[in-house]
């Protein structure tokens, strides 16, 4: 159950790779003189790519929110690689022309990849992941009059459009520095002299 978000994210990532590669092929055909911009399928592929890329990040972040990165990232990566290889082999005929030994080496690489994920998945998690520390850019906003013993407080999080992706830097609410009232009067008195 804990691998669900990582596997779903890898499915969206596989879909993204397929669609982006398809867009590249369409652009290549257009430059060869066969204009693909006149076909409605081109725009469906483009819309699919624009939908799948953020979806992959959303589910990857959901998995990272609840479980260790040492588990989620390898599961995501292994299924993404396996899915991309499978889709590329089927859709783009990437295995055409393989010799027998190339199939063997390829299969061994896939087994090593998935075997590593199985080893990581077999270990147990000691506890749920703790919330992340205050990001660096919010620590900078602390007043210069604070002492070493004071710990900066994480700002209260408001729900934003990007709240489903909390690990991205631009989704963290920034707190402006608290001005020191004495410093403002001191600056104004020195500027009038």
XYZ file of C-alpha atoms in Angstrom:
193
model
C 0.000 0.000 0.000
C 2.812 2.452 0.763
C 4.148 2.143 -2.793
C 0.837 3.213 -4.348
C 1.670 6.906 -4.791
C 5.131 6.108 -6.168
C 3.729 3.599 -8.664
C 0.983 6.006 -9.750
C 3.570 8.783 -10.151
C 5.728 6.438 -12.237
C 2.756 5.622 -14.464
C 2.235 9.345 -15.104
C 5.998 9.728 -15.680
C 5.916 6.890 -18.229
C 2.991 8.554 -19.956
C 4.885 11.877 -19.941
C 7.944 10.278 -21.564
C 5.766 8.711 -24.266
C 3.935 11.972 -25.002
C 7.073 14.142 -25.016
C 8.809 11.710 -27.353
C 5.701 11.753 -29.565
C 5.780 15.559 -29.626
C 9.421 15.375 -30.699
C 8.485 13.039 -33.548
C 5.660 15.369 -34.604
C 8.009 18.359 -34.644
C 10.523 16.359 -36.682
C 7.841 15.442 -39.222
C 6.700 19.063 -39.407
C 10.232 20.234 -40.233
C 10.453 17.554 -42.912
C 7.518 19.210 -44.687
C 4.589 17.147 -43.367
C 2.851 19.767 -41.189
C 1.507 18.011 -38.085
C 0.063 21.216 -36.614
C -2.971 20.830 -38.869
C -3.994 17.585 -37.150
C -6.170 17.581 -34.020
C -4.245 14.599 -32.590
C -1.185 16.808 -32.154
C -3.070 19.044 -29.742
C -4.451 16.064 -27.806
C -0.902 14.773 -27.319
C 0.219 18.228 -26.183
C -2.663 18.519 -23.696
C -1.910 15.040 -22.386
C 1.722 15.995 -21.762
C 0.681 19.196 -19.985
C -1.617 17.155 -17.725
C 0.676 14.214 -17.012
C 3.820 16.104 -15.935
C 2.199 17.936 -12.972
C 0.238 14.792 -12.076
C 3.455 12.840 -11.752
C 4.843 15.464 -9.351
C 1.637 15.547 -7.359
C 1.667 11.803 -6.645
C 5.408 11.669 -6.060
C 5.088 14.456 -3.480
C 2.123 12.703 -1.879
C 4.251 9.596 -1.405
C 7.160 11.620 -0.030
C 4.816 13.354 2.403
C 3.914 10.043 4.061
C 6.962 7.785 3.646
C 10.738 7.913 3.528
C 12.417 9.141 0.359
C 14.741 6.119 0.549
C 11.700 3.978 -0.187
C 9.552 6.181 -2.456
C 12.230 7.393 -4.881
C 13.655 3.954 -5.797
C 10.166 2.498 -6.249
C 9.223 5.464 -8.429
C 12.434 5.195 -10.436
C 12.270 1.433 -10.996
C 8.659 1.446 -12.158
C 9.270 4.540 -14.277
C 12.229 2.919 -16.033
C 10.369 -0.360 -16.523
C 7.256 1.419 -17.805
C 9.195 3.685 -20.159
C 11.114 0.723 -21.567
C 7.937 -1.265 -22.083
C 6.012 1.602 -23.687
C 8.975 2.563 -25.883
C 9.411 -1.029 -26.997
C 5.763 -1.399 -27.908
C 4.939 2.041 -29.307
C 8.230 2.953 -31.000
C 9.472 -0.602 -31.822
C 12.738 0.029 -29.961
C 13.502 -3.687 -29.626
C 13.398 -4.386 -33.350
C 16.797 -5.624 -34.441
C 17.948 -6.813 -30.998
C 20.199 -9.869 -31.012
C 19.586 -12.692 -28.513
C 22.456 -11.636 -26.236
C 21.108 -8.059 -26.141
C 17.767 -9.326 -24.843
C 19.632 -11.260 -22.136
C 21.715 -8.282 -21.015
C 18.659 -6.053 -21.099
C 16.625 -8.511 -18.983
C 19.483 -8.785 -16.477
C 19.537 -5.002 -16.101
C 15.797 -4.915 -15.445
C 16.086 -7.746 -12.877
C 18.895 -5.907 -11.037
C 16.852 -2.708 -11.046
C 13.664 -4.321 -9.727
C 15.671 -6.507 -7.308
C 17.175 -3.399 -5.721
C 13.713 -1.970 -5.232
C 12.555 -5.245 -3.666
C 15.422 -5.061 -1.159
C 14.517 -1.475 -0.254
C 10.816 -2.312 -0.006
C 11.440 -5.273 2.286
C 12.782 -3.167 5.141
C 10.286 -1.809 7.635
C 9.766 1.825 8.475
C 10.275 2.658 12.135
C 7.780 5.522 12.206
C 5.929 7.905 9.893
C 7.985 10.674 8.408
C 8.196 13.799 10.550
C 7.241 17.138 8.987
C 10.164 18.882 7.276
C 12.231 21.516 9.008
C 11.607 25.169 8.303
C 12.971 25.927 4.819
C 16.106 28.051 4.648
C 14.440 31.011 2.940
C 11.967 31.378 5.841
C 14.778 31.292 8.400
C 16.367 34.295 6.747
C 13.239 36.326 7.478
C 13.862 36.232 11.247
C 14.640 39.577 12.825
C 18.320 40.428 13.242
C 17.733 41.050 16.946
C 17.036 37.372 17.679
C 19.451 35.391 19.799
C 20.978 32.011 19.084
C 18.562 30.352 21.507
C 15.498 31.454 19.543
C 14.257 29.000 16.949
C 12.471 30.487 13.949
C 8.839 29.464 13.772
C 7.381 28.046 10.593
C 4.820 30.486 9.205
C 1.205 29.439 9.271
C 0.436 27.721 6.003
C -2.492 29.024 4.015
C -4.019 26.848 1.328
C -2.867 28.004 -2.076
C -3.281 26.782 -5.621
C 0.007 24.886 -5.242
C -0.762 23.403 -1.821
C -0.875 19.920 -3.301
C 2.880 20.227 -3.967
C 4.243 21.306 -0.564
C 7.861 20.318 -1.178
C 8.434 22.825 -3.973
C 10.172 26.060 -2.885
C 7.573 28.458 -4.279
C 4.742 26.802 -2.331
C 6.075 27.721 1.110
C 4.551 30.855 2.575
C 7.256 33.439 3.167
C 7.208 35.615 6.251
C 8.560 39.143 5.838
C 11.290 40.170 8.245
C 9.956 41.769 11.399
C 11.264 45.337 11.465
C 13.009 46.523 14.598
C 11.174 49.715 15.705
C 14.357 51.096 17.298
C 16.308 50.621 14.075
C 13.708 52.591 12.076
C 13.843 55.588 14.426
C 17.622 55.397 14.546
C 17.809 55.420 10.736
C 15.399 58.361 10.488
C 17.315 60.368 13.067
C 20.633 59.803 11.295
C 19.192 60.727 7.909
C 17.939 64.115 9.115
C 21.323 65.146 10.445
